[in-house]
PDB file of C-alpha atoms and ligand atoms in Angstrom:
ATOM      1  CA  UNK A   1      12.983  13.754 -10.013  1.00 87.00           C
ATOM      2  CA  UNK A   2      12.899  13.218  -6.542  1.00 96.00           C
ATOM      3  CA  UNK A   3      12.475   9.456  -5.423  1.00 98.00           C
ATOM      4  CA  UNK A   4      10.038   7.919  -3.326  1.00 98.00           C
ATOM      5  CA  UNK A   5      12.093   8.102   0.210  1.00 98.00           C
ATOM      6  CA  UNK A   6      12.565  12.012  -0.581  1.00 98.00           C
ATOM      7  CA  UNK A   7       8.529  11.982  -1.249  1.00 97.00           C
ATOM      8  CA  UNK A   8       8.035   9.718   1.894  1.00 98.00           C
ATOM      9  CA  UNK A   9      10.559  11.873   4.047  1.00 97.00           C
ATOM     10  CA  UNK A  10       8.925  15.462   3.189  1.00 96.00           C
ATOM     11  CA  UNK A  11       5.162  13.917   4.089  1.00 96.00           C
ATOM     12  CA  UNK A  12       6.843  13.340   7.615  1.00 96.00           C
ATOM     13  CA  UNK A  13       7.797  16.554   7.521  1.00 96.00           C
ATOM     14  CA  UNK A  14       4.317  18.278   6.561  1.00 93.00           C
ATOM     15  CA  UNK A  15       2.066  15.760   7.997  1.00 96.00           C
ATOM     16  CA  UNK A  16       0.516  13.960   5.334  1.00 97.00           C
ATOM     17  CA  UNK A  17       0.724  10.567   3.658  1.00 98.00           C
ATOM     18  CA  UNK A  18       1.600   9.293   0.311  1.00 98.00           C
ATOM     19  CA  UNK A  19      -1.377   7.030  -0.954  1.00 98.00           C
ATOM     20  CA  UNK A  20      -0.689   3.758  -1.925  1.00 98.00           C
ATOM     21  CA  UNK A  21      -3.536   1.792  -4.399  1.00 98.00           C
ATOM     22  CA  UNK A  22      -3.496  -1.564  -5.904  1.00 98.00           C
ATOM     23  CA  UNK A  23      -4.721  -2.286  -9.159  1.00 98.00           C
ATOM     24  CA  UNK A  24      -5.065  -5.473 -11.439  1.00 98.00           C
ATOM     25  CA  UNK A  25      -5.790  -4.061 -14.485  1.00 98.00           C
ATOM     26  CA  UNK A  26      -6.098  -1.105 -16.540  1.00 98.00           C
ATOM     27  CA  UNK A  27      -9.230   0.097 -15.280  1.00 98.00           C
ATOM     28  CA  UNK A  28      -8.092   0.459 -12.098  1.00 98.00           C
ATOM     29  CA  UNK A  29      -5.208   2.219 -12.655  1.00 98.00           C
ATOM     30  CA  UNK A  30      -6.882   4.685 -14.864  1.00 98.00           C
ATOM     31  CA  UNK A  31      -9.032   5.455 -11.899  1.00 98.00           C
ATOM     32  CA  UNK A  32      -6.488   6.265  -9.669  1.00 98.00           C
ATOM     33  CA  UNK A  33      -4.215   8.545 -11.766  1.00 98.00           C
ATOM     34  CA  UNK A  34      -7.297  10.465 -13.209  1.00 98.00           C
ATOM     35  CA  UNK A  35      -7.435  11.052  -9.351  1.00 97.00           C
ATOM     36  CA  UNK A  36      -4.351  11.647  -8.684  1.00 97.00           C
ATOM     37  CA  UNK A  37      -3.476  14.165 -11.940  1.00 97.00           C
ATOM     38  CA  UNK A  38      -6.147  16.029 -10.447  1.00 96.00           C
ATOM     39  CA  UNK A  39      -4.974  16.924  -7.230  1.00 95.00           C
ATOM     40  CA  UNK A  40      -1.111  16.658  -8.901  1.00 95.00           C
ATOM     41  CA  UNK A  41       0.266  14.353  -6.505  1.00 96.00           C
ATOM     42  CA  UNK A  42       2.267  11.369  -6.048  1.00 97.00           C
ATOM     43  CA  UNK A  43       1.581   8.013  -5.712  1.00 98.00           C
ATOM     44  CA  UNK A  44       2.394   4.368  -5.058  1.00 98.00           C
ATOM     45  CA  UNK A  45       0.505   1.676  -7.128  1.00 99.00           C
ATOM     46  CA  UNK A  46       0.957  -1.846  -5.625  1.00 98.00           C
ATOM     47  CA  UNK A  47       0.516  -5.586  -7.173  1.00 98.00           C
ATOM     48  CA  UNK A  48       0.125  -8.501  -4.402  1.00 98.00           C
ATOM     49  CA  UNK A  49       1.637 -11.505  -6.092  1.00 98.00           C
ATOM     50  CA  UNK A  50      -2.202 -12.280  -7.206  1.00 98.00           C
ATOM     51  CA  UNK A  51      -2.526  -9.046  -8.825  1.00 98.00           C
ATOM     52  CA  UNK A  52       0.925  -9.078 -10.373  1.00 98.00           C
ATOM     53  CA  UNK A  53       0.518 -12.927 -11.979  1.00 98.00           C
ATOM     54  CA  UNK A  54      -2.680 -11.414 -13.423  1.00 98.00           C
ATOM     55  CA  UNK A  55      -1.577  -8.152 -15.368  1.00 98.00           C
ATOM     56  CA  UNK A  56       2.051  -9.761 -15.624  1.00 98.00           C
ATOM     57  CA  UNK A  57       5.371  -7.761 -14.066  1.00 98.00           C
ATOM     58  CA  UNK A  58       6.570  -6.380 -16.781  1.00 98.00           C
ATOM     59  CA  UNK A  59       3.016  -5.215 -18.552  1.00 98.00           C
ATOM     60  CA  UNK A  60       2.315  -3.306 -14.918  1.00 98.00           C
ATOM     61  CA  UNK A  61       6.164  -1.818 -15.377  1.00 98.00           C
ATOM     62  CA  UNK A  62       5.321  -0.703 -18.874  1.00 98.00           C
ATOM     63  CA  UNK A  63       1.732   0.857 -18.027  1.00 98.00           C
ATOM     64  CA  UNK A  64       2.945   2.896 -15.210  1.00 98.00           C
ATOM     65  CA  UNK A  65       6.111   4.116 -17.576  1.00 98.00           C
ATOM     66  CA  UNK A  66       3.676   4.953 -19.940  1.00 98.00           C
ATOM     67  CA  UNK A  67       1.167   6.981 -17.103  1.00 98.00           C
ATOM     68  CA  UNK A  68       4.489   8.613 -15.672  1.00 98.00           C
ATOM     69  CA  UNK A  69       5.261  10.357 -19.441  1.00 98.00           C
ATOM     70  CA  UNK A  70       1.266  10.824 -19.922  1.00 98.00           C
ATOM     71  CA  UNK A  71       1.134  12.617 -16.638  1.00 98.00           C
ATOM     72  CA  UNK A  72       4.209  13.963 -15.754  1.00 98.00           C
ATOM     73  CA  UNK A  73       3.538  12.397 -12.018  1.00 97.00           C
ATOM     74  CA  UNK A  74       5.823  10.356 -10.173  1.00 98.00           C
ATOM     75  CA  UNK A  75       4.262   7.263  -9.962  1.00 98.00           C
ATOM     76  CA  UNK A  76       6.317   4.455  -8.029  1.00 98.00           C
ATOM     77  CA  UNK A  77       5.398   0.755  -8.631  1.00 99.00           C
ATOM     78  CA  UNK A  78       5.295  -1.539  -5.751  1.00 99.00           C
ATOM     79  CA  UNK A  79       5.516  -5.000  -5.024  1.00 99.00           C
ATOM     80  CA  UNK A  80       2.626  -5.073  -2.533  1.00 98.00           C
ATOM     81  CA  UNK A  81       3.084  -8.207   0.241  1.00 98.00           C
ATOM     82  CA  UNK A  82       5.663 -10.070  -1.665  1.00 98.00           C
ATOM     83  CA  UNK A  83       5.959 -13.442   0.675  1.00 98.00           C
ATOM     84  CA  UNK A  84       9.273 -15.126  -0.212  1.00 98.00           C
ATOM     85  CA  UNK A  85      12.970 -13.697  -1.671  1.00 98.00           C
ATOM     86  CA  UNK A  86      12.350 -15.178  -4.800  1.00 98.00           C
ATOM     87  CA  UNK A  87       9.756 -13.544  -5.602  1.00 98.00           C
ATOM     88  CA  UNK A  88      10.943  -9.945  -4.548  1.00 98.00           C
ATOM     89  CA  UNK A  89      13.692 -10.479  -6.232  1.00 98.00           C
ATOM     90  CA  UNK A  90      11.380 -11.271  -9.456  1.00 98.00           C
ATOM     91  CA  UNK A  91       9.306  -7.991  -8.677  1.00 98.00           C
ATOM     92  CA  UNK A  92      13.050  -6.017  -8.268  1.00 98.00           C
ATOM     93  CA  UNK A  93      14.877  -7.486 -11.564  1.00 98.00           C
ATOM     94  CA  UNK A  94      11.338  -6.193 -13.667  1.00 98.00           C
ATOM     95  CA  UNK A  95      12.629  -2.513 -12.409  1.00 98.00           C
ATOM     96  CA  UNK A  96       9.898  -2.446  -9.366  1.00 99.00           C
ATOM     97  CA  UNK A  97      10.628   0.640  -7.566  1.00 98.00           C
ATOM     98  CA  UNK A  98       9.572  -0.753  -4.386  1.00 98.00           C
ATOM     99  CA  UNK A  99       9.084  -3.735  -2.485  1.00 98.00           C
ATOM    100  CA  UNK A 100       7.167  -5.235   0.735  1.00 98.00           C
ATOM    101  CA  UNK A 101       8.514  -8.226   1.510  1.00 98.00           C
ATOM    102  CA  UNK A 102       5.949  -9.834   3.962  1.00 98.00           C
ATOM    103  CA  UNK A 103       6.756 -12.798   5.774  1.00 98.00           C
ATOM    104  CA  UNK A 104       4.620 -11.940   8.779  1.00 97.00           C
ATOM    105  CA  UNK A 105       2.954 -14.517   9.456  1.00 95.00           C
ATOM    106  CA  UNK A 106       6.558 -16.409   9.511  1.00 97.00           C
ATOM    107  CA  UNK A 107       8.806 -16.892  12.758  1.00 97.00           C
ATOM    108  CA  UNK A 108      10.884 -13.635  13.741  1.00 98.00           C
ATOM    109  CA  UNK A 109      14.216 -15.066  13.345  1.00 98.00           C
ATOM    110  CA  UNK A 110      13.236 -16.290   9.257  1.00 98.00           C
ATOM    111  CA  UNK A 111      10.778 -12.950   8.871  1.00 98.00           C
ATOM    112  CA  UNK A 112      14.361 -11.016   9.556  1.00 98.00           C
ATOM    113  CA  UNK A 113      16.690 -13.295   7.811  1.00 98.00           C
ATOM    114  CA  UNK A 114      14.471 -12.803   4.555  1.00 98.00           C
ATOM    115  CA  UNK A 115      13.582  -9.037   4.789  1.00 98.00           C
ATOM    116  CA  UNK A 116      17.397  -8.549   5.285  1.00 98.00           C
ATOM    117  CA  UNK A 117      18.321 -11.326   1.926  1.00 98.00           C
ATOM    118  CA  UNK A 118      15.635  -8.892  -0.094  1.00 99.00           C
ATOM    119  CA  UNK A 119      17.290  -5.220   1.230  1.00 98.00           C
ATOM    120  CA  UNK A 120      20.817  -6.709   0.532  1.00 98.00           C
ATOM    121  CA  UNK A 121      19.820  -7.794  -2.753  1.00 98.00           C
ATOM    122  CA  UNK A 122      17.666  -4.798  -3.949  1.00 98.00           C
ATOM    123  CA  UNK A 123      20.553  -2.076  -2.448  1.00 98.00           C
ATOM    124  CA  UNK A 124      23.098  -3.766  -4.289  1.00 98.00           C
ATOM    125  CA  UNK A 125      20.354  -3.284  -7.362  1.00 98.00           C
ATOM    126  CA  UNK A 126      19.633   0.444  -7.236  1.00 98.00           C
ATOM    127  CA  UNK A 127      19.849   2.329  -3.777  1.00 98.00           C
ATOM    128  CA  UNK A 128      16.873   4.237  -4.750  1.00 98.00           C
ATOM    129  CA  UNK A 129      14.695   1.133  -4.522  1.00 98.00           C
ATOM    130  CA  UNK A 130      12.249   1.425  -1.168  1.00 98.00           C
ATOM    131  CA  UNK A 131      11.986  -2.031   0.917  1.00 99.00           C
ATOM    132  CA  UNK A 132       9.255  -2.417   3.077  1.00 98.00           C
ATOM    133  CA  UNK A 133       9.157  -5.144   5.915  1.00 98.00           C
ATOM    134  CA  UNK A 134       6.318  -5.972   8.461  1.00 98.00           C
ATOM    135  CA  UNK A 135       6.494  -7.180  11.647  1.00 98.00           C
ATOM    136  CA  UNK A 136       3.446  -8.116  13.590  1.00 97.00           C
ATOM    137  CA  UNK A 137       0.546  -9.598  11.528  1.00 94.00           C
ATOM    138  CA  UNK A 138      -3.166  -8.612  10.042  1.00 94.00           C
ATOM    139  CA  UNK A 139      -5.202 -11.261  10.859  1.00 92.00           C
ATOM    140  CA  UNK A 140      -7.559 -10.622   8.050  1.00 91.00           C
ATOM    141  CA  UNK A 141      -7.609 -10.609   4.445  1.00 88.00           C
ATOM    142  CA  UNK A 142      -8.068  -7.784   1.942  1.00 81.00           C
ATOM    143  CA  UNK A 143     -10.805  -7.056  -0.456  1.00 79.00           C
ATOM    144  CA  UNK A 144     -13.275  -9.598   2.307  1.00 89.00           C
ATOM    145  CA  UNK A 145     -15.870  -7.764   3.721  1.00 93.00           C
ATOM    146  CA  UNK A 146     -16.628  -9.856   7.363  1.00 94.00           C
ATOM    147  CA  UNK A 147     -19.846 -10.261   8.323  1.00 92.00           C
ATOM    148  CA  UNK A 148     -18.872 -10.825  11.158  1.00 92.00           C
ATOM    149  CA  UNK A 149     -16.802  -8.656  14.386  1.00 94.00           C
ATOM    150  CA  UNK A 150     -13.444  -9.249  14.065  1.00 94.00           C
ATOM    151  CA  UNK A 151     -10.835  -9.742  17.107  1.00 94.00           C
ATOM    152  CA  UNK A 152      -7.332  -8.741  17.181  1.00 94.00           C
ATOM    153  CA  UNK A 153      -5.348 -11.401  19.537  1.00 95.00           C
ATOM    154  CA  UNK A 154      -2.831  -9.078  21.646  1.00 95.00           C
ATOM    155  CA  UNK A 155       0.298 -11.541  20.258  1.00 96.00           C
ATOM    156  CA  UNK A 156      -0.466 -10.274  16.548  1.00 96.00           C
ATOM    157  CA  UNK A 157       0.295  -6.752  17.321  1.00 98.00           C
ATOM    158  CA  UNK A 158       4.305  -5.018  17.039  1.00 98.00           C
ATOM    159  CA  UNK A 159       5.845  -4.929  19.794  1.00 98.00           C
ATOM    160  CA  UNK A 160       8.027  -1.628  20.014  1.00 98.00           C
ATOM    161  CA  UNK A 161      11.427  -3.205  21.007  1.00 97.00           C
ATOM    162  CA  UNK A 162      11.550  -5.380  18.643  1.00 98.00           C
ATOM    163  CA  UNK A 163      10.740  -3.495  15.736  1.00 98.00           C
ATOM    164  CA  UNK A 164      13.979  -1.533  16.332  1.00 98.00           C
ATOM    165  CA  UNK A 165      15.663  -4.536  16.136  1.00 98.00           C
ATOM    166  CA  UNK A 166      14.007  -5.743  13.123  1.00 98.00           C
ATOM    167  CA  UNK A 167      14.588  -2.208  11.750  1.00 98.00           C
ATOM    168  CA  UNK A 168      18.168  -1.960  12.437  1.00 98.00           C
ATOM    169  CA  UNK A 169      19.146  -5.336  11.499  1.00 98.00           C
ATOM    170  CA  UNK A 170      17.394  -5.476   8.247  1.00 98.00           C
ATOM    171  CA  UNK A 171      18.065  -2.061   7.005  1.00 98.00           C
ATOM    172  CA  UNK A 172      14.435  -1.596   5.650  1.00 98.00           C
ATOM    173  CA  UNK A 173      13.311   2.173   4.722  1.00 98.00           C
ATOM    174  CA  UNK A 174       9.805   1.400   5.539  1.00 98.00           C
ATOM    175  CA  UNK A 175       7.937  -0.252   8.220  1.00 98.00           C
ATOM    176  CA  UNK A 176       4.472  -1.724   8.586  1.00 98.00           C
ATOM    177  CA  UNK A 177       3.718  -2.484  11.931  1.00 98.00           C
ATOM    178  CA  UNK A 178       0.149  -4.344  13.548  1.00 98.00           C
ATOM    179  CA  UNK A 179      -1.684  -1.534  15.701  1.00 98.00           C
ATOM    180  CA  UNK A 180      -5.280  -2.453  15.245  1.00 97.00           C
ATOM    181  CA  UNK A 181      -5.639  -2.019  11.833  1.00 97.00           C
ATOM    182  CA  UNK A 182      -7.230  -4.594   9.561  1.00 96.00           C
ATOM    183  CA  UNK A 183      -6.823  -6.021   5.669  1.00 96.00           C
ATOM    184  CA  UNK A 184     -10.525  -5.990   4.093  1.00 95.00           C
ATOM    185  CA  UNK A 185     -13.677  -4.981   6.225  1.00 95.00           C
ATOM    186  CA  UNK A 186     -15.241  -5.806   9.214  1.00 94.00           C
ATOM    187  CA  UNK A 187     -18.261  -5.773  10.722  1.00 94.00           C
ATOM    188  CA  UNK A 188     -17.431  -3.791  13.974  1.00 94.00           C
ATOM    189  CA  UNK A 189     -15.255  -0.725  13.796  1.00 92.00           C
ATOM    190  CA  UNK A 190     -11.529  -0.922  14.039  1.00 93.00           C
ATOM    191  CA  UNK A 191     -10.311   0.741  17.058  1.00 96.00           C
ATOM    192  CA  UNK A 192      -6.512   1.760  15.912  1.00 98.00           C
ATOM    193  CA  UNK A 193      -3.822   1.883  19.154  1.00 98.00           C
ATOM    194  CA  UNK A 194      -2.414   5.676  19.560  1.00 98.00           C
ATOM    195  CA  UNK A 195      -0.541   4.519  22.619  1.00 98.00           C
ATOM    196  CA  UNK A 196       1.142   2.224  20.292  1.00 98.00           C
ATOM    197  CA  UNK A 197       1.717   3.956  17.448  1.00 98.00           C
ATOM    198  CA  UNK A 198       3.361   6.933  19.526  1.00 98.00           C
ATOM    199  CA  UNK A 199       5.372   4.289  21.144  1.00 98.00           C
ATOM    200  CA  UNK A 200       6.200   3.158  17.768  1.00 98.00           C
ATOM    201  CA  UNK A 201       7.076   5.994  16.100  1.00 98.00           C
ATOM    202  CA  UNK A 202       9.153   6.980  19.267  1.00 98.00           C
ATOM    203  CA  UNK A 203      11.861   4.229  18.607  1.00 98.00           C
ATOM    204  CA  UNK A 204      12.330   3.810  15.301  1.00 98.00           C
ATOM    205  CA  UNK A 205      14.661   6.062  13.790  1.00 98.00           C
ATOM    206  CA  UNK A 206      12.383   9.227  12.207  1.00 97.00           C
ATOM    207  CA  UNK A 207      14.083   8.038   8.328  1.00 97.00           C
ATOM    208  CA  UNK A 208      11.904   4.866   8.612  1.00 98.00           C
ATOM    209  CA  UNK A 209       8.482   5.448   6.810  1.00 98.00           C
ATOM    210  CA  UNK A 210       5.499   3.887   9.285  1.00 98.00           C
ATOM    211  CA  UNK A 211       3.098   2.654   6.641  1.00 98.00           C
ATOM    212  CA  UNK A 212      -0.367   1.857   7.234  1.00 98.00           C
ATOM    213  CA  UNK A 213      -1.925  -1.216   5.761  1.00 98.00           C
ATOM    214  CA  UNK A 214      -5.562  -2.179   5.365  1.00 97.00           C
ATOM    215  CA  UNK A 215      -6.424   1.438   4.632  1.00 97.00           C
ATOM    216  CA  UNK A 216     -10.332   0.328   4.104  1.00 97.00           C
ATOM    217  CA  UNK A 217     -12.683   1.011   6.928  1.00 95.00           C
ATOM    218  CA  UNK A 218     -10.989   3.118   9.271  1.00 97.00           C
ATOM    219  CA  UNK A 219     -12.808   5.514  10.540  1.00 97.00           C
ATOM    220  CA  UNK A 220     -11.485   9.030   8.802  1.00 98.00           C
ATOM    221  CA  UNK A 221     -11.094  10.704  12.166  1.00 98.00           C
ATOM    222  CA  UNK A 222      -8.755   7.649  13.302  1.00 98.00           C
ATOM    223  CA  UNK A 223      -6.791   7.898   9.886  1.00 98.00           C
ATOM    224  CA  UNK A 224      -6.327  11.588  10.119  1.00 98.00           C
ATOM    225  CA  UNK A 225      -4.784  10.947  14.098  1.00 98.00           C
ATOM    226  CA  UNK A 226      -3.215   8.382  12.825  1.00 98.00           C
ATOM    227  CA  UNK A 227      -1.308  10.393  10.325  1.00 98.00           C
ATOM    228  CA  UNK A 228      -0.456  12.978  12.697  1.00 98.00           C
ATOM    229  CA  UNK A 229       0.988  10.145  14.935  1.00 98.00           C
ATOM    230  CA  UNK A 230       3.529   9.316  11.812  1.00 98.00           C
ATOM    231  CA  UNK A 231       1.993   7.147   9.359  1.00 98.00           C
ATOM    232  CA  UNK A 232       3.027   8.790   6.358  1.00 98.00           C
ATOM    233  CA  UNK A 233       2.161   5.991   3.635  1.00 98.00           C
ATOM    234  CA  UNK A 234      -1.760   4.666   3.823  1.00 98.00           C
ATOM    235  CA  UNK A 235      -2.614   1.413   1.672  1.00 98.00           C
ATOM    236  CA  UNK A 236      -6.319   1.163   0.419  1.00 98.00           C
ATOM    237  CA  UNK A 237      -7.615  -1.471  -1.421  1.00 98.00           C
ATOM    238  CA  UNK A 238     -11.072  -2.830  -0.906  1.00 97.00           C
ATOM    239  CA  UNK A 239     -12.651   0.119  -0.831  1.00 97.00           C
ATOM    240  CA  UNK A 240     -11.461   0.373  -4.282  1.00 97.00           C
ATOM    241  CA  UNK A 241     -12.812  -2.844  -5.274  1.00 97.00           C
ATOM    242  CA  UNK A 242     -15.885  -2.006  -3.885  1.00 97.00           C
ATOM    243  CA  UNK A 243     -16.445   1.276  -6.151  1.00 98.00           C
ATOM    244  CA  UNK A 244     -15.362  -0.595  -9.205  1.00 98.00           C
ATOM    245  CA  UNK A 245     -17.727  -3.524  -8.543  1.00 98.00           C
ATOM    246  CA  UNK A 246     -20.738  -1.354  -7.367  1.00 98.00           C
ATOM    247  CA  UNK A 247     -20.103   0.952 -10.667  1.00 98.00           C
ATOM    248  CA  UNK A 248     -19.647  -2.101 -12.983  1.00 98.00           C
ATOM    249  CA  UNK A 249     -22.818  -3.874 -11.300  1.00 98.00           C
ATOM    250  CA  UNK A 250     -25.166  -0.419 -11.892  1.00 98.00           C
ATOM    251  CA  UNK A 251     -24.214   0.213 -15.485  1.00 98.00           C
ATOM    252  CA  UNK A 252     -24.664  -3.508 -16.142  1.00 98.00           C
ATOM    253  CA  UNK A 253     -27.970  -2.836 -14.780  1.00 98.00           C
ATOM    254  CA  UNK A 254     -28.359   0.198 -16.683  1.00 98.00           C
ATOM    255  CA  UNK A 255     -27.666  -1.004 -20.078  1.00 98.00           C
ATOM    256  CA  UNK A 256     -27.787  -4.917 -20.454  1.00 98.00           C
ATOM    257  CA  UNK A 257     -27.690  -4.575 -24.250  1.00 98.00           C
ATOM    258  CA  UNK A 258     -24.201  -2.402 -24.165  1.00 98.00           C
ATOM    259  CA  UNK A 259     -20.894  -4.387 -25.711  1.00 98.00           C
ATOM    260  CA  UNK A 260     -18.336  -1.597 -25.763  1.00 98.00           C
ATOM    261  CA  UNK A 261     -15.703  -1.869 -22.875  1.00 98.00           C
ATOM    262  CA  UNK A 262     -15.021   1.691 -23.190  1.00 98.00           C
ATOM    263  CA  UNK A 263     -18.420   2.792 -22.262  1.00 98.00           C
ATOM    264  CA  UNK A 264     -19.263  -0.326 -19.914  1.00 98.00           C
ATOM    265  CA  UNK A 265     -16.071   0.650 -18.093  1.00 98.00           C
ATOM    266  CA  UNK A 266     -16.014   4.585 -18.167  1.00 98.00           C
ATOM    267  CA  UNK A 267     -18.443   4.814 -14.712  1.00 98.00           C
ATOM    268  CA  UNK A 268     -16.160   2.468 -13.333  1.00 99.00           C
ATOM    269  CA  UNK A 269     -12.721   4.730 -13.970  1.00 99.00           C
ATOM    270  CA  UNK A 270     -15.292   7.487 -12.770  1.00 98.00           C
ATOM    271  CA  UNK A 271     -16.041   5.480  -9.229  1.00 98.00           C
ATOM    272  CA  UNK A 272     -12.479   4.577  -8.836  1.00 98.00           C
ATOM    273  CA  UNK A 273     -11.184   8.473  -9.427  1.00 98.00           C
ATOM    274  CA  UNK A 274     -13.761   9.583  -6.967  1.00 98.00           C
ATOM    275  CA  UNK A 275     -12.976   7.209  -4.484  1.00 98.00           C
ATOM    276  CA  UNK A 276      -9.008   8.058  -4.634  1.00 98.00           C
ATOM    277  CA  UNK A 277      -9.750  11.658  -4.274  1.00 97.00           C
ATOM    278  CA  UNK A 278     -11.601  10.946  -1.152  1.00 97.00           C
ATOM    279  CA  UNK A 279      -8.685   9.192   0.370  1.00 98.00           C
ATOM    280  CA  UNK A 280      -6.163  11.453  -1.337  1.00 97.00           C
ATOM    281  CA  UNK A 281      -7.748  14.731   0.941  1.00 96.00           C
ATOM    282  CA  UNK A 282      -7.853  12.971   3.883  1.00 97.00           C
ATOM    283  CA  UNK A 283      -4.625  11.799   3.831  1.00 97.00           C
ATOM    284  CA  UNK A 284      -3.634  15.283   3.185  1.00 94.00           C
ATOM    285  CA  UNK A 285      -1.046  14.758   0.576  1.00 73.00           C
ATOM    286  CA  UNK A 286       0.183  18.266   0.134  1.00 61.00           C
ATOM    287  CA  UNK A 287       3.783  17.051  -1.231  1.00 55.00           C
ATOM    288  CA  UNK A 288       5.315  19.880  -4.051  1.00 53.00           C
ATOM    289  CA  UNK A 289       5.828  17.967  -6.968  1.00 57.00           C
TER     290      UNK A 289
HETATM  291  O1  LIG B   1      -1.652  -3.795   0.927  1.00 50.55           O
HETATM  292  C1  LIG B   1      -2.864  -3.555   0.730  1.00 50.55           C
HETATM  293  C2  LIG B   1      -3.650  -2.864   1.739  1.00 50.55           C
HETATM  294  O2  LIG B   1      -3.169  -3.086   3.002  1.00 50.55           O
HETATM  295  C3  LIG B   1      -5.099  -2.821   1.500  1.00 50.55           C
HETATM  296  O3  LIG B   1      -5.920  -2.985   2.641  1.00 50.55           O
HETATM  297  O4  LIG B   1      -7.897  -3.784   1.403  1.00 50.55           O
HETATM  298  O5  LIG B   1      -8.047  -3.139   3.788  1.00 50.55           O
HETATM  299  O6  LIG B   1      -7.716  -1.398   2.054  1.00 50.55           O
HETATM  300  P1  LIG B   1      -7.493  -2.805   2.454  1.00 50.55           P
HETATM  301 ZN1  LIG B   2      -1.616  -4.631   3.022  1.00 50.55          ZN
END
């Protein structure tokens, strides 16, 4: 089977981007794969550290083991903004096959030194796991819908040069850069930087995966350029949330008397799959198993 790099490397090459979806718990993952069997793709299904203390490291690690035979898909578990070694190296010693270690929001110097500590460690693991690093910061946070506009400050976006730097030095096989985009939803529409991202994807050397975080809200003409530009791995979340919670709230409505998860949660699998499969042909995922 190929591995998520070769996956990653042949959407650069056809124009497309692997999705990446988090889930907390079963429901949600159903959702995604029913999705995702149908249109026989691959996928990435991330745990933030919340997400992964609530359906537990090794339970997620077992479930998607069990979807991958079920399936037949390649299905590649990440460890979705990670913030400190320790735990990426919790995430990587489960048998995670990826990892974003985020420590954006930390000085440059220390947001290298501990990107590099998790590559070293993970490499020396398994060469086929994927490390992600980010460099610039989101300012917002994911699954919040702002009621408010939301302003990007000019210091919180990547700076070209030194993402090189950052790339070279740590040795990470995918990047997620700051170019506009936004965790969760805002009020006013995100206005993504092409100039940017061209510059971007310019430097860095073409084996480094751009990946594009806070995948909820942009505009789908914006996502589709922004795809073209290089951004061959898209992270949605919220938008996710929002289907489950909107399906969950009707047939709650529907049927106050009902007790049986099964049927209480079937609409929501049903939301989730559609939603996927929205995101899934936009982001044009036409990878050959
Ligand atoms: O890592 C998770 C994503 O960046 C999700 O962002 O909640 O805005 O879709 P989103
Ligand atoms: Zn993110």
């Amino acid at each position: 089977m190929k591995t998520l790099k070769e996956f990653l490397q042949e959407a650069g090459e056809n124009g497309s981007a692997v999705g990446h979806f988090n889930i907390s718990n079963l429901v949600q993952l159903k959702g995604v794969i029913m999705a995702c069997k149908k249109a026989n793709l691959p996928v990435m299904i991330g745990t933030s550290e919340g997400e992964a203390d609530f359906i537990g490291m090794r339970t997620a690690r077992h479930l998607i083991d069990a979807a991958k035979v079920e399936t037949g898909l390649p299905i590649f578990l990440n460890a979705d903004h990670f913030h400190s070694f320790l735990k990426a190296k919790e995430a990587i010693d489960v048998g995670y096959d990826s990892v974003l270690i985020d420590c954006s929001k930390k000085p440059y110097r220390e947001n290298l030194e501990e990107t590099k500590k998790v590559v070293q460690y993970a490499k020396v693991k398994n060469p086929d796991i994927s490390v992600e690093g980010e460099l610039g910061y989101l300012v917002t946070e994911s699954s919040k819908i702002y009621k408010e506009a939301v302003t990007i400050p000019p210091e919180s976006l990547t700076k070209p040069e030194e993402a090189l730097k950052y790339v070279e030095e740590t040795g990470v096989d995918r990047f997620a850069p700051a170019v506009g985009n936004l965790h969760g939803i805002a009020a006013n529409k995100p206005q993504l930087d092409f100039e940017l991202i061209k510059k971007l994807r310019a430097v860095l050397p073409q084996d480094v995966t751009l990946v594009m975080h806070g995948g909820s809200g942009i505009p789908d003409e914006q996502m589709k350029e922004a795809i073209e530009l290089g951004f061959n791995n898209i992270h949605v979340s919220t938008e996710i949330r929002i289907a489950y919670m909107d399906a969950l709230r009707k047939m709650l409505g529907a049927a106050p008397e009902e007790t049986t998860p099964y049927k209480i949660y079937k609409p929501v699998v049903e939301a989730i799959s559609q939603k996927v499969s929205e995101k899934l042909e936009l982001f044009g995922s036409i990878n050959e198993i």
